[in-house]
Amino acid sequence: MIHYKTKEEIEIMRHSCLLVGKAHAEVAKVLKAGMTTMDVNNIVEQFIHDNRATPSFKNYHGYPAATCISMNEAVVHGIPGSHILKEGDIISLDIGVYKNGFHGDSAYTYAIGEIQEATRMLLKVTKESLYKGIEKARPGNRIGDIANAIQEYTEKMHGYGVVRELVGHGLGRKMHEDPQVPNYGKRGSGQKLKEGMVLAIEPMINLGTKDVIHLSDGWTILTKDRKPSAHYEHDVCITKGDPDILSSFEEIEKAERANKNLTWSHG
Ligand code: MF3
Ligand code: CO
């Protein structure tokens, strides 16, 4: 069942979604080689608590942490721990917050120090594909139009692998609401988009094969060929006018550009 949001509910949601961006920016300011993934998680968790919000992921179906941190060949759902970040790594950080009855959910992939050119392109194209998808998030279009735009750009134009097993989703009082938002599909297929829908659109794109495997920790998903994978996620409200992106990368990108220990992936 799809939950359409009122204008008042959207403004409450916007607050949750923007808080996720600010949590990301706290990390982007200080991220560097030598930190552990748990250090990164703790910055986010502290920030969420300081803002009187709750991390959406913690205890979700038994998930043990506030964030998902997926390094290099990890696609999503990596569990923070003692892994030490090093120059050349990419780190996909996925954050969810719950505040005032609504969730915000946003992911971003960072590059630690100098990374390989092919990997930098993967980050750039994956982020661009997110905006190609968002551009289709308009009343009268269908879920398949969003999905197809992401697939065409990443798979057809750049030869990347689009993960099939994981999808975006509706977002609201629950972190996962209907409908599912795949990153692959046919134009004109699927649920019709209507004003008041909020979608978490989240391309998960692999440099090599689209195939993934599940790690024995029960959570982490890796690329089958162990090549890198990127993940960017925005929360988008369908309106009569242009798509309303409730989350924001603005502060993240500002911090990313200013942090000399990171590669600005669009440079
Ligand atoms: N952020 C993920 C999503 O967009 C959910 C994280 S799964 C969890 O669907 F178990 F870690 F919470
Ligand atoms: Co999500």
PDB file of C-alpha atoms and ligand atoms in Angstrom:
ATOM      1  CA  MET A   1       0.000   0.000   0.000  1.00  0.00           C
ATOM      2  CA  ILE A   2       1.322   3.415  -0.972  1.00  0.00           C
ATOM      3  CA  HIS A   3       1.162   6.211   1.617  1.00  0.00           C
ATOM      4  CA  TYR A   4       0.725   9.586  -0.052  1.00  0.00           C
ATOM      5  CA  LYS A   5       1.987  12.477   2.067  1.00  0.00           C
ATOM      6  CA  THR A   6       0.301  15.799   2.714  1.00  0.00           C
ATOM      7  CA  LYS A   7       2.221  19.074   2.285  1.00  0.00           C
ATOM      8  CA  GLU A   8       2.530  19.290   6.082  1.00  0.00           C
ATOM      9  CA  GLU A   9       3.960  15.770   6.290  1.00  0.00           C
ATOM     10  CA  ILE A  10       6.448  16.578   3.521  1.00  0.00           C
ATOM     11  CA  GLU A  11       7.847  19.486   5.528  1.00  0.00           C
ATOM     12  CA  ILE A  12       8.351  17.211   8.552  1.00  0.00           C
ATOM     13  CA  MET A  13      10.017  14.634   6.305  1.00  0.00           C
ATOM     14  CA  ARG A  14      12.247  17.274   4.753  1.00  0.00           C
ATOM     15  CA  HIS A  15      13.642  17.942   8.219  1.00  0.00           C
ATOM     16  CA  SER A  16      14.548  14.232   8.676  1.00  0.00           C
ATOM     17  CA  CYS A  17      16.038  14.002   5.182  1.00  0.00           C
ATOM     18  CA  LEU A  18      18.148  17.150   5.606  1.00  0.00           C
ATOM     19  CA  LEU A  19      19.402  15.859   8.943  1.00  0.00           C
ATOM     20  CA  VAL A  20      20.816  12.822   7.125  1.00  0.00           C
ATOM     21  CA  GLY A  21      22.746  15.141   4.783  1.00  0.00           C
ATOM     22  CA  LYS A  22      24.145  17.028   7.766  1.00  0.00           C
ATOM     23  CA  ALA A  23      25.220  13.749   9.384  1.00  0.00           C
ATOM     24  CA  HIS A  24      27.029  12.856   6.147  1.00  0.00           C
ATOM     25  CA  ALA A  25      28.714  16.268   6.063  1.00  0.00           C
ATOM     26  CA  GLU A  26      30.047  15.738   9.604  1.00  0.00           C
ATOM     27  CA  VAL A  27      31.844  12.680   8.243  1.00  0.00           C
ATOM     28  CA  ALA A  28      32.927  14.338   4.984  1.00  0.00           C
ATOM     29  CA  LYS A  29      34.701  17.075   6.955  1.00  0.00           C
ATOM     30  CA  VAL A  30      37.040  14.680   8.770  1.00  0.00           C
ATOM     31  CA  LEU A  31      37.148  11.482   6.709  1.00  0.00           C
ATOM     32  CA  LYS A  32      40.692  10.253   5.982  1.00  0.00           C
ATOM     33  CA  ALA A  33      42.942   7.209   5.795  1.00  0.00           C
ATOM     34  CA  GLY A  34      43.692   5.718   9.214  1.00  0.00           C
ATOM     35  CA  MET A  35      40.146   5.984  10.572  1.00  0.00           C
ATOM     36  CA  THR A  36      38.191   2.792  11.178  1.00  0.00           C
ATOM     37  CA  THR A  37      34.707   2.222   9.820  1.00  0.00           C
ATOM     38  CA  MET A  38      33.531   2.210  13.452  1.00  0.00           C
ATOM     39  CA  ASP A  39      35.039   5.710  13.913  1.00  0.00           C
ATOM     40  CA  VAL A  40      32.911   6.844  10.967  1.00  0.00           C
ATOM     41  CA  ASN A  41      29.819   5.156  12.367  1.00  0.00           C
ATOM     42  CA  ASN A  42      30.348   6.775  15.759  1.00  0.00           C
ATOM     43  CA  ILE A  43      30.551  10.303  14.317  1.00  0.00           C
ATOM     44  CA  VAL A  44      27.182   9.732  12.640  1.00  0.00           C
ATOM     45  CA  GLU A  45      25.555   8.090  15.642  1.00  0.00           C
ATOM     46  CA  GLN A  46      26.661  10.869  17.992  1.00  0.00           C
ATOM     47  CA  PHE A  47      25.407  13.529  15.572  1.00  0.00           C
ATOM     48  CA  ILE A  48      22.012  11.828  15.254  1.00  0.00           C
ATOM     49  CA  HIS A  49      21.627  11.644  19.029  1.00  0.00           C
ATOM     50  CA  ASP A  50      22.789  15.263  19.474  1.00  0.00           C
ATOM     51  CA  ASN A  51      19.942  16.221  17.148  1.00  0.00           C
ATOM     52  CA  ARG A  52      17.399  14.276  19.190  1.00  0.00           C
ATOM     53  CA  ALA A  53      16.773  11.781  16.417  1.00  0.00           C
ATOM     54  CA  THR A  54      17.115   7.995  16.211  1.00  0.00           C
ATOM     55  CA  PRO A  55      19.227   5.994  13.756  1.00  0.00           C
ATOM     56  CA  SER A  56      16.706   4.159  11.552  1.00  0.00           C
ATOM     57  CA  PHE A  57      18.937   1.182  10.821  1.00  0.00           C
ATOM     58  CA  LYS A  58      19.909   0.151  14.352  1.00  0.00           C
ATOM     59  CA  ASN A  59      18.009  -3.031  15.255  1.00  0.00           C
ATOM     60  CA  TYR A  60      16.157  -2.957  11.917  1.00  0.00           C
ATOM     61  CA  HIS A  61      15.584  -6.695  11.383  1.00  0.00           C
ATOM     62  CA  GLY A  62      18.395  -7.126  13.899  1.00  0.00           C
ATOM     63  CA  TYR A  63      20.912  -4.910  12.073  1.00  0.00           C
ATOM     64  CA  PRO A  64      23.633  -4.148  14.676  1.00  0.00           C
ATOM     65  CA  ALA A  65      24.728  -0.556  13.857  1.00  0.00           C
ATOM     66  CA  ALA A  66      23.511   2.979  13.160  1.00  0.00           C
ATOM     67  CA  THR A  67      24.990   3.102   9.660  1.00  0.00           C
ATOM     68  CA  CYS A  68      25.872   0.782   6.804  1.00  0.00           C
ATOM     69  CA  ILE A  69      29.482   1.168   5.663  1.00  0.00           C
ATOM     70  CA  SER A  70      30.413  -0.717   2.520  1.00  0.00           C
ATOM     71  CA  MET A  71      34.055  -0.612   1.397  1.00  0.00           C
ATOM     72  CA  ASN A  72      35.301  -1.073  -2.180  1.00  0.00           C
ATOM     73  CA  GLU A  73      33.771  -4.351  -3.453  1.00  0.00           C
ATOM     74  CA  ALA A  74      31.033  -4.219  -0.800  1.00  0.00           C
ATOM     75  CA  VAL A  75      27.808  -3.040  -2.457  1.00  0.00           C
ATOM     76  CA  VAL A  76      25.653  -2.292   0.592  1.00  0.00           C
ATOM     77  CA  HIS A  77      24.865  -3.292   4.192  1.00  0.00           C
ATOM     78  CA  GLY A  78      28.487  -3.481   5.370  1.00  0.00           C
ATOM     79  CA  ILE A  79      28.715  -3.493   9.169  1.00  0.00           C
ATOM     80  CA  PRO A  80      31.061  -0.906  10.736  1.00  0.00           C
ATOM     81  CA  GLY A  81      33.976  -2.392  12.660  1.00  0.00           C
ATOM     82  CA  SER A  82      37.754  -2.398  13.011  1.00  0.00           C
ATOM     83  CA  HIS A  83      38.522  -2.093   9.277  1.00  0.00           C
ATOM     84  CA  ILE A  84      41.021   0.741   8.757  1.00  0.00           C
ATOM     85  CA  LEU A  85      40.478   3.088   5.800  1.00  0.00           C
ATOM     86  CA  LYS A  86      43.424   3.444   3.479  1.00  0.00           C
ATOM     87  CA  GLU A  87      44.415   5.586   0.527  1.00  0.00           C
ATOM     88  CA  GLY A  88      42.686   4.350  -2.639  1.00  0.00           C
ATOM     89  CA  ASP A  89      39.592   2.977  -0.849  1.00  0.00           C
ATOM     90  CA  ILE A  90      36.043   3.953  -1.646  1.00  0.00           C
ATOM     91  CA  ILE A  91      33.528   3.958   1.168  1.00  0.00           C
ATOM     92  CA  SER A  92      29.760   3.897   0.678  1.00  0.00           C
ATOM     93  CA  LEU A  93      28.062   5.336   3.743  1.00  0.00           C
ATOM     94  CA  ASP A  94      24.310   4.823   4.115  1.00  0.00           C
ATOM     95  CA  ILE A  95      22.515   6.740   6.887  1.00  0.00           C
ATOM     96  CA  GLY A  96      18.904   6.685   8.064  1.00  0.00           C
ATOM     97  CA  VAL A  97      17.355   8.887  10.741  1.00  0.00           C
ATOM     98  CA  TYR A  98      13.943   8.835  12.372  1.00  0.00           C
ATOM     99  CA  LYS A  99      12.621  12.102  13.744  1.00  0.00           C
ATOM    100  CA  ASN A 100       9.114  13.480  14.389  1.00  0.00           C
ATOM    101  CA  GLY A 101       7.582  10.253  13.093  1.00  0.00           C
ATOM    102  CA  PHE A 102       9.314  10.173   9.701  1.00  0.00           C
ATOM    103  CA  HIS A 103      12.466   8.657   8.244  1.00  0.00           C
ATOM    104  CA  GLY A 104      15.176  10.189   6.086  1.00  0.00           C
ATOM    105  CA  ASP A 105      17.521   7.850   4.199  1.00  0.00           C
ATOM    106  CA  SER A 106      20.504   8.829   2.082  1.00  0.00           C
ATOM    107  CA  ALA A 107      23.721   7.226   0.855  1.00  0.00           C
ATOM    108  CA  TYR A 108      26.937   8.659  -0.606  1.00  0.00           C
ATOM    109  CA  THR A 109      30.205   7.112  -1.775  1.00  0.00           C
ATOM    110  CA  TYR A 110      33.467   8.830  -0.790  1.00  0.00           C
ATOM    111  CA  ALA A 111      36.974   8.367  -2.195  1.00  0.00           C
ATOM    112  CA  ILE A 112      39.873   8.233   0.272  1.00  0.00           C
ATOM    113  CA  GLY A 113      42.958   9.948  -1.146  1.00  0.00           C
ATOM    114  CA  GLU A 114      43.889   9.149  -4.729  1.00  0.00           C
ATOM    115  CA  ILE A 115      41.733   6.460  -6.321  1.00  0.00           C
ATOM    116  CA  GLN A 116      41.942   4.686  -9.663  1.00  0.00           C
ATOM    117  CA  GLU A 117      40.536   6.650 -12.581  1.00  0.00           C
ATOM    118  CA  ALA A 118      38.075   3.867 -13.498  1.00  0.00           C
ATOM    119  CA  THR A 119      36.725   3.962  -9.953  1.00  0.00           C
ATOM    120  CA  ARG A 120      36.426   7.755  -9.974  1.00  0.00           C
ATOM    121  CA  MET A 121      34.361   7.476 -13.153  1.00  0.00           C
ATOM    122  CA  LEU A 122      32.143   4.859 -11.492  1.00  0.00           C
ATOM    123  CA  LEU A 123      31.384   7.288  -8.662  1.00  0.00           C
ATOM    124  CA  LYS A 124      30.714  10.174 -11.014  1.00  0.00           C
ATOM    125  CA  VAL A 125      28.456   8.172 -13.330  1.00  0.00           C
ATOM    126  CA  THR A 126      26.551   6.518 -10.470  1.00  0.00           C
ATOM    127  CA  LYS A 127      25.801   9.916  -8.924  1.00  0.00           C
ATOM    128  CA  GLU A 128      24.778  11.300 -12.307  1.00  0.00           C
ATOM    129  CA  SER A 129      22.495   8.297 -12.859  1.00  0.00           C
ATOM    130  CA  LEU A 130      20.669   9.157  -9.636  1.00  0.00           C
ATOM    131  CA  TYR A 131      19.776  12.569 -11.106  1.00  0.00           C
ATOM    132  CA  LYS A 132      18.752  10.946 -14.416  1.00  0.00           C
ATOM    133  CA  GLY A 133      16.310   8.844 -12.397  1.00  0.00           C
ATOM    134  CA  ILE A 134      15.078  11.798 -10.338  1.00  0.00           C
ATOM    135  CA  GLU A 135      14.367  13.753 -13.533  1.00  0.00           C
ATOM    136  CA  LYS A 136      11.696  11.113 -14.353  1.00  0.00           C
ATOM    137  CA  ALA A 137      10.041  11.338 -10.910  1.00  0.00           C
ATOM    138  CA  ARG A 138       6.989  13.239 -12.149  1.00  0.00           C
ATOM    139  CA  PRO A 139       3.216  12.627 -11.999  1.00  0.00           C
ATOM    140  CA  GLY A 140       2.000  10.536 -14.916  1.00  0.00           C
ATOM    141  CA  ASN A 141       5.345   8.774 -15.346  1.00  0.00           C
ATOM    142  CA  ARG A 142       5.832   5.289 -13.926  1.00  0.00           C
ATOM    143  CA  ILE A 143       8.419   3.611 -11.699  1.00  0.00           C
ATOM    144  CA  GLY A 144       9.831   1.955 -14.838  1.00  0.00           C
ATOM    145  CA  ASP A 145      10.701   5.365 -16.270  1.00  0.00           C
ATOM    146  CA  ILE A 146      12.940   6.124 -13.289  1.00  0.00           C
ATOM    147  CA  ALA A 147      14.403   2.612 -13.375  1.00  0.00           C
ATOM    148  CA  ASN A 148      15.021   2.676 -17.114  1.00  0.00           C
ATOM    149  CA  ALA A 149      16.753   6.071 -17.018  1.00  0.00           C
ATOM    150  CA  ILE A 150      19.227   4.772 -14.414  1.00  0.00           C
ATOM    151  CA  GLN A 151      19.816   1.509 -16.280  1.00  0.00           C
ATOM    152  CA  GLU A 152      20.290   3.140 -19.696  1.00  0.00           C
ATOM    153  CA  TYR A 153      22.853   5.590 -18.384  1.00  0.00           C
ATOM    154  CA  THR A 154      24.912   3.157 -16.305  1.00  0.00           C
ATOM    155  CA  GLU A 155      24.564  -0.148 -18.168  1.00  0.00           C
ATOM    156  CA  LYS A 156      24.017   0.850 -21.817  1.00  0.00           C
ATOM    157  CA  MET A 157      26.149   3.986 -21.939  1.00  0.00           C
ATOM    158  CA  HIS A 158      28.952   3.004 -19.545  1.00  0.00           C
ATOM    159  CA  GLY A 159      28.879  -0.804 -19.441  1.00  0.00           C
ATOM    160  CA  TYR A 160      28.502  -1.017 -15.667  1.00  0.00           C
ATOM    161  CA  GLY A 161      26.602  -3.702 -13.745  1.00  0.00           C
ATOM    162  CA  VAL A 162      23.235  -2.705 -12.271  1.00  0.00           C
ATOM    163  CA  VAL A 163      22.536  -4.703  -9.116  1.00  0.00           C
ATOM    164  CA  ARG A 164      19.215  -6.550  -9.425  1.00  0.00           C
ATOM    165  CA  GLU A 165      18.833  -7.937  -5.910  1.00  0.00           C
ATOM    166  CA  LEU A 166      18.508  -4.555  -4.184  1.00  0.00           C
ATOM    167  CA  VAL A 167      16.109  -1.722  -4.939  1.00  0.00           C
ATOM    168  CA  GLY A 168      14.975   1.708  -3.775  1.00  0.00           C
ATOM    169  CA  HIS A 169      11.678   2.137  -1.964  1.00  0.00           C
ATOM    170  CA  GLY A 170       8.889   4.347  -0.728  1.00  0.00           C
ATOM    171  CA  LEU A 171       9.790   6.259   2.431  1.00  0.00           C
ATOM    172  CA  GLY A 172       7.743   7.814   5.215  1.00  0.00           C
ATOM    173  CA  ARG A 173       6.599   6.704   8.660  1.00  0.00           C
ATOM    174  CA  LYS A 174       8.275   3.403   7.757  1.00  0.00           C
ATOM    175  CA  MET A 175      11.770   3.169   6.262  1.00  0.00           C
ATOM    176  CA  HIS A 176      10.598   0.776   3.579  1.00  0.00           C
ATOM    177  CA  GLU A 177       7.195   1.524   2.090  1.00  0.00           C
ATOM    178  CA  ASP A 178       5.663   0.625  -1.260  1.00  0.00           C
ATOM    179  CA  PRO A 179       6.481   0.860  -4.082  1.00  0.00           C
ATOM    180  CA  GLN A 180       9.840  -0.753  -4.767  1.00  0.00           C
ATOM    181  CA  VAL A 181      12.087   1.363  -6.989  1.00  0.00           C
ATOM    182  CA  PRO A 182      14.438  -0.850  -9.034  1.00  0.00           C
ATOM    183  CA  ASN A 183      17.417   0.575 -10.903  1.00  0.00           C
ATOM    184  CA  TYR A 184      16.576  -1.449 -14.018  1.00  0.00           C
ATOM    185  CA  GLY A 185      13.360  -1.921 -15.978  1.00  0.00           C
ATOM    186  CA  LYS A 186      11.167  -0.982 -18.898  1.00  0.00           C
ATOM    187  CA  ARG A 187      10.045   2.510 -19.715  1.00  0.00           C
ATOM    188  CA  GLY A 188       6.298   2.952 -19.071  1.00  0.00           C
ATOM    189  CA  SER A 189       6.063  -0.085 -16.754  1.00  0.00           C
ATOM    190  CA  GLY A 190       5.133  -0.339 -13.081  1.00  0.00           C
ATOM    191  CA  GLN A 191       3.329   1.864 -10.611  1.00  0.00           C
ATOM    192  CA  LYS A 192       2.075   5.211 -11.834  1.00  0.00           C
ATOM    193  CA  LEU A 193       3.671   8.163 -10.015  1.00  0.00           C
ATOM    194  CA  LYS A 194       1.376  10.580  -8.187  1.00  0.00           C
ATOM    195  CA  GLU A 195       1.767  13.771  -6.213  1.00  0.00           C
ATOM    196  CA  GLY A 196       2.611  13.111  -2.563  1.00  0.00           C
ATOM    197  CA  MET A 197       4.633   9.943  -3.153  1.00  0.00           C
ATOM    198  CA  VAL A 198       8.087   9.967  -1.556  1.00  0.00           C
ATOM    199  CA  LEU A 199      10.658   7.651  -3.108  1.00  0.00           C
ATOM    200  CA  ALA A 200      14.152   6.730  -1.928  1.00  0.00           C
ATOM    201  CA  ILE A 201      15.962   6.378  -5.247  1.00  0.00           C
ATOM    202  CA  GLU A 202      19.284   4.597  -4.798  1.00  0.00           C
ATOM    203  CA  PRO A 203      21.352   3.281  -7.702  1.00  0.00           C
ATOM    204  CA  MET A 204      23.823   0.567  -6.629  1.00  0.00           C
ATOM    205  CA  ILE A 205      26.194   0.256  -9.558  1.00  0.00           C
ATOM    206  CA  ASN A 206      29.133  -2.120 -10.064  1.00  0.00           C
ATOM    207  CA  LEU A 207      32.253  -1.459 -12.136  1.00  0.00           C
ATOM    208  CA  GLY A 208      32.161  -5.079 -13.355  1.00  0.00           C
ATOM    209  CA  THR A 209      29.483  -7.745 -13.193  1.00  0.00           C
ATOM    210  CA  LYS A 210      25.998  -7.002 -11.851  1.00  0.00           C
ATOM    211  CA  ASP A 211      26.141 -10.225  -9.832  1.00  0.00           C
ATOM    212  CA  VAL A 212      26.512 -10.092  -6.075  1.00  0.00           C
ATOM    213  CA  ILE A 213      27.145 -12.522  -3.236  1.00  0.00           C
ATOM    214  CA  HIS A 214      26.096 -12.464   0.416  1.00  0.00           C
ATOM    215  CA  LEU A 215      28.827 -12.505   3.032  1.00  0.00           C
ATOM    216  CA  SER A 216      28.521 -14.955   5.923  1.00  0.00           C
ATOM    217  CA  ASP A 217      27.961 -12.091   8.420  1.00  0.00           C
ATOM    218  CA  GLY A 218      24.350 -12.204   7.187  1.00  0.00           C
ATOM    219  CA  TRP A 219      24.375  -8.587   5.963  1.00  0.00           C
ATOM    220  CA  THR A 220      27.252  -7.498   3.723  1.00  0.00           C
ATOM    221  CA  ILE A 221      26.666  -7.787  -0.014  1.00  0.00           C
ATOM    222  CA  LEU A 222      29.762  -7.963  -2.248  1.00  0.00           C
ATOM    223  CA  THR A 223      30.282  -7.887  -5.992  1.00  0.00           C
ATOM    224  CA  LYS A 224      30.829 -11.393  -7.307  1.00  0.00           C
ATOM    225  CA  ASP A 225      33.972 -10.340  -9.215  1.00  0.00           C
ATOM    226  CA  ARG A 226      35.206  -8.232  -6.248  1.00  0.00           C
ATOM    227  CA  LYS A 227      35.387  -5.109  -8.397  1.00  0.00           C
ATOM    228  CA  PRO A 228      34.227  -1.840  -6.768  1.00  0.00           C
ATOM    229  CA  SER A 229      30.617  -0.751  -6.351  1.00  0.00           C
ATOM    230  CA  ALA A 230      29.103   2.709  -5.774  1.00  0.00           C
ATOM    231  CA  HIS A 231      25.878   3.834  -4.067  1.00  0.00           C
ATOM    232  CA  TYR A 232      24.125   7.211  -3.971  1.00  0.00           C
ATOM    233  CA  GLU A 233      20.637   7.757  -2.556  1.00  0.00           C
ATOM    234  CA  HIS A 234      18.226  10.697  -2.422  1.00  0.00           C
ATOM    235  CA  ASP A 235      14.685  10.986  -1.032  1.00  0.00           C
ATOM    236  CA  VAL A 236      12.397  12.535  -3.611  1.00  0.00           C
ATOM    237  CA  CYS A 237       8.814  13.809  -3.371  1.00  0.00           C
ATOM    238  CA  ILE A 238       6.616  13.757  -6.479  1.00  0.00           C
ATOM    239  CA  THR A 239       4.964  17.148  -6.992  1.00  0.00           C
ATOM    240  CA  LYS A 240       2.952  18.884  -9.716  1.00  0.00           C
ATOM    241  CA  GLY A 241       6.123  20.773 -10.600  1.00  0.00           C
ATOM    242  CA  ASP A 242       9.708  19.565 -10.573  1.00  0.00           C
ATOM    243  CA  PRO A 243      10.754  16.618  -8.388  1.00  0.00           C
ATOM    244  CA  ASP A 244      11.346  17.867  -4.837  1.00  0.00           C
ATOM    245  CA  ILE A 245      14.614  16.386  -3.522  1.00  0.00           C
ATOM    246  CA  LEU A 246      14.057  16.318   0.244  1.00  0.00           C
ATOM    247  CA  SER A 247      17.588  15.151   1.054  1.00  0.00           C
ATOM    248  CA  SER A 248      20.651  17.185   0.077  1.00  0.00           C
ATOM    249  CA  PHE A 249      24.245  16.577  -1.011  1.00  0.00           C
ATOM    250  CA  GLU A 250      25.074  20.269  -0.847  1.00  0.00           C
ATOM    251  CA  GLU A 251      26.855  20.283   2.503  1.00  0.00           C
ATOM    252  CA  ILE A 252      28.434  16.906   1.783  1.00  0.00           C
ATOM    253  CA  GLU A 253      29.940  18.104  -1.489  1.00  0.00           C
ATOM    254  CA  LYS A 254      31.162  21.324   0.064  1.00  0.00           C
ATOM    255  CA  ALA A 255      32.946  19.360   2.805  1.00  0.00           C
ATOM    256  CA  GLU A 256      34.209  16.788   0.308  1.00  0.00           C
ATOM    257  CA  ARG A 257      35.798  19.467  -1.866  1.00  0.00           C
ATOM    258  CA  ALA A 258      37.389  21.164   1.158  1.00  0.00           C
ATOM    259  CA  ASN A 259      38.796  17.917   2.619  1.00  0.00           C
ATOM    260  CA  LYS A 260      42.242  17.390   1.070  1.00  0.00           C
ATOM    261  CA  ASN A 261      42.245  13.774   2.252  1.00  0.00           C
ATOM    262  CA  LEU A 262      39.420  12.931  -0.166  1.00  0.00           C
ATOM    263  CA  THR A 263      39.151  12.905  -3.940  1.00  0.00           C
ATOM    264  CA  TRP A 264      36.312  15.053  -5.215  1.00  0.00           C
ATOM    265  CA  SER A 265      34.882  12.466  -7.596  1.00  0.00           C
ATOM    266  CA  HIS A 266      33.645  15.045 -10.100  1.00  0.00           C
ATOM    267  CA  GLY A 267      37.044  16.736 -10.407  1.00  0.00           C
TER     268      GLY A 267
HETATM  269  N1  MF3 B   1      19.441   2.145   3.782  1.00  0.00           N
HETATM  270  C1  MF3 B   1      19.008   0.848   3.382  1.00  0.00           C
HETATM  271  C2  MF3 B   1      17.944   1.077   2.358  1.00  0.00           C
HETATM  272  O1  MF3 B   1      17.936   2.072   1.753  1.00  0.00           O
HETATM  273  C3  MF3 B   1      18.513   0.064   4.509  1.00  0.00           C
HETATM  274  C4  MF3 B   1      19.563  -0.332   5.423  1.00  0.00           C
HETATM  275  S1  MF3 B   1      19.246  -1.908   5.919  1.00  0.00           S
HETATM  276  C5  MF3 B   1      19.577  -1.954   7.520  1.00  0.00           C
HETATM  277  O2  MF3 B   1      17.110   0.275   2.116  1.00  0.00           O
HETATM  278  F1  MF3 B   1      19.234  -3.091   7.958  1.00  0.00           F
HETATM  279  F2  MF3 B   1      20.804  -1.699   7.679  1.00  0.00           F
HETATM  280  F3  MF3 B   1      18.888  -1.045   8.132  1.00  0.00           F
HETATM  281 CO    CO B   2      17.152   3.335   1.139  1.00  0.00          CO
END
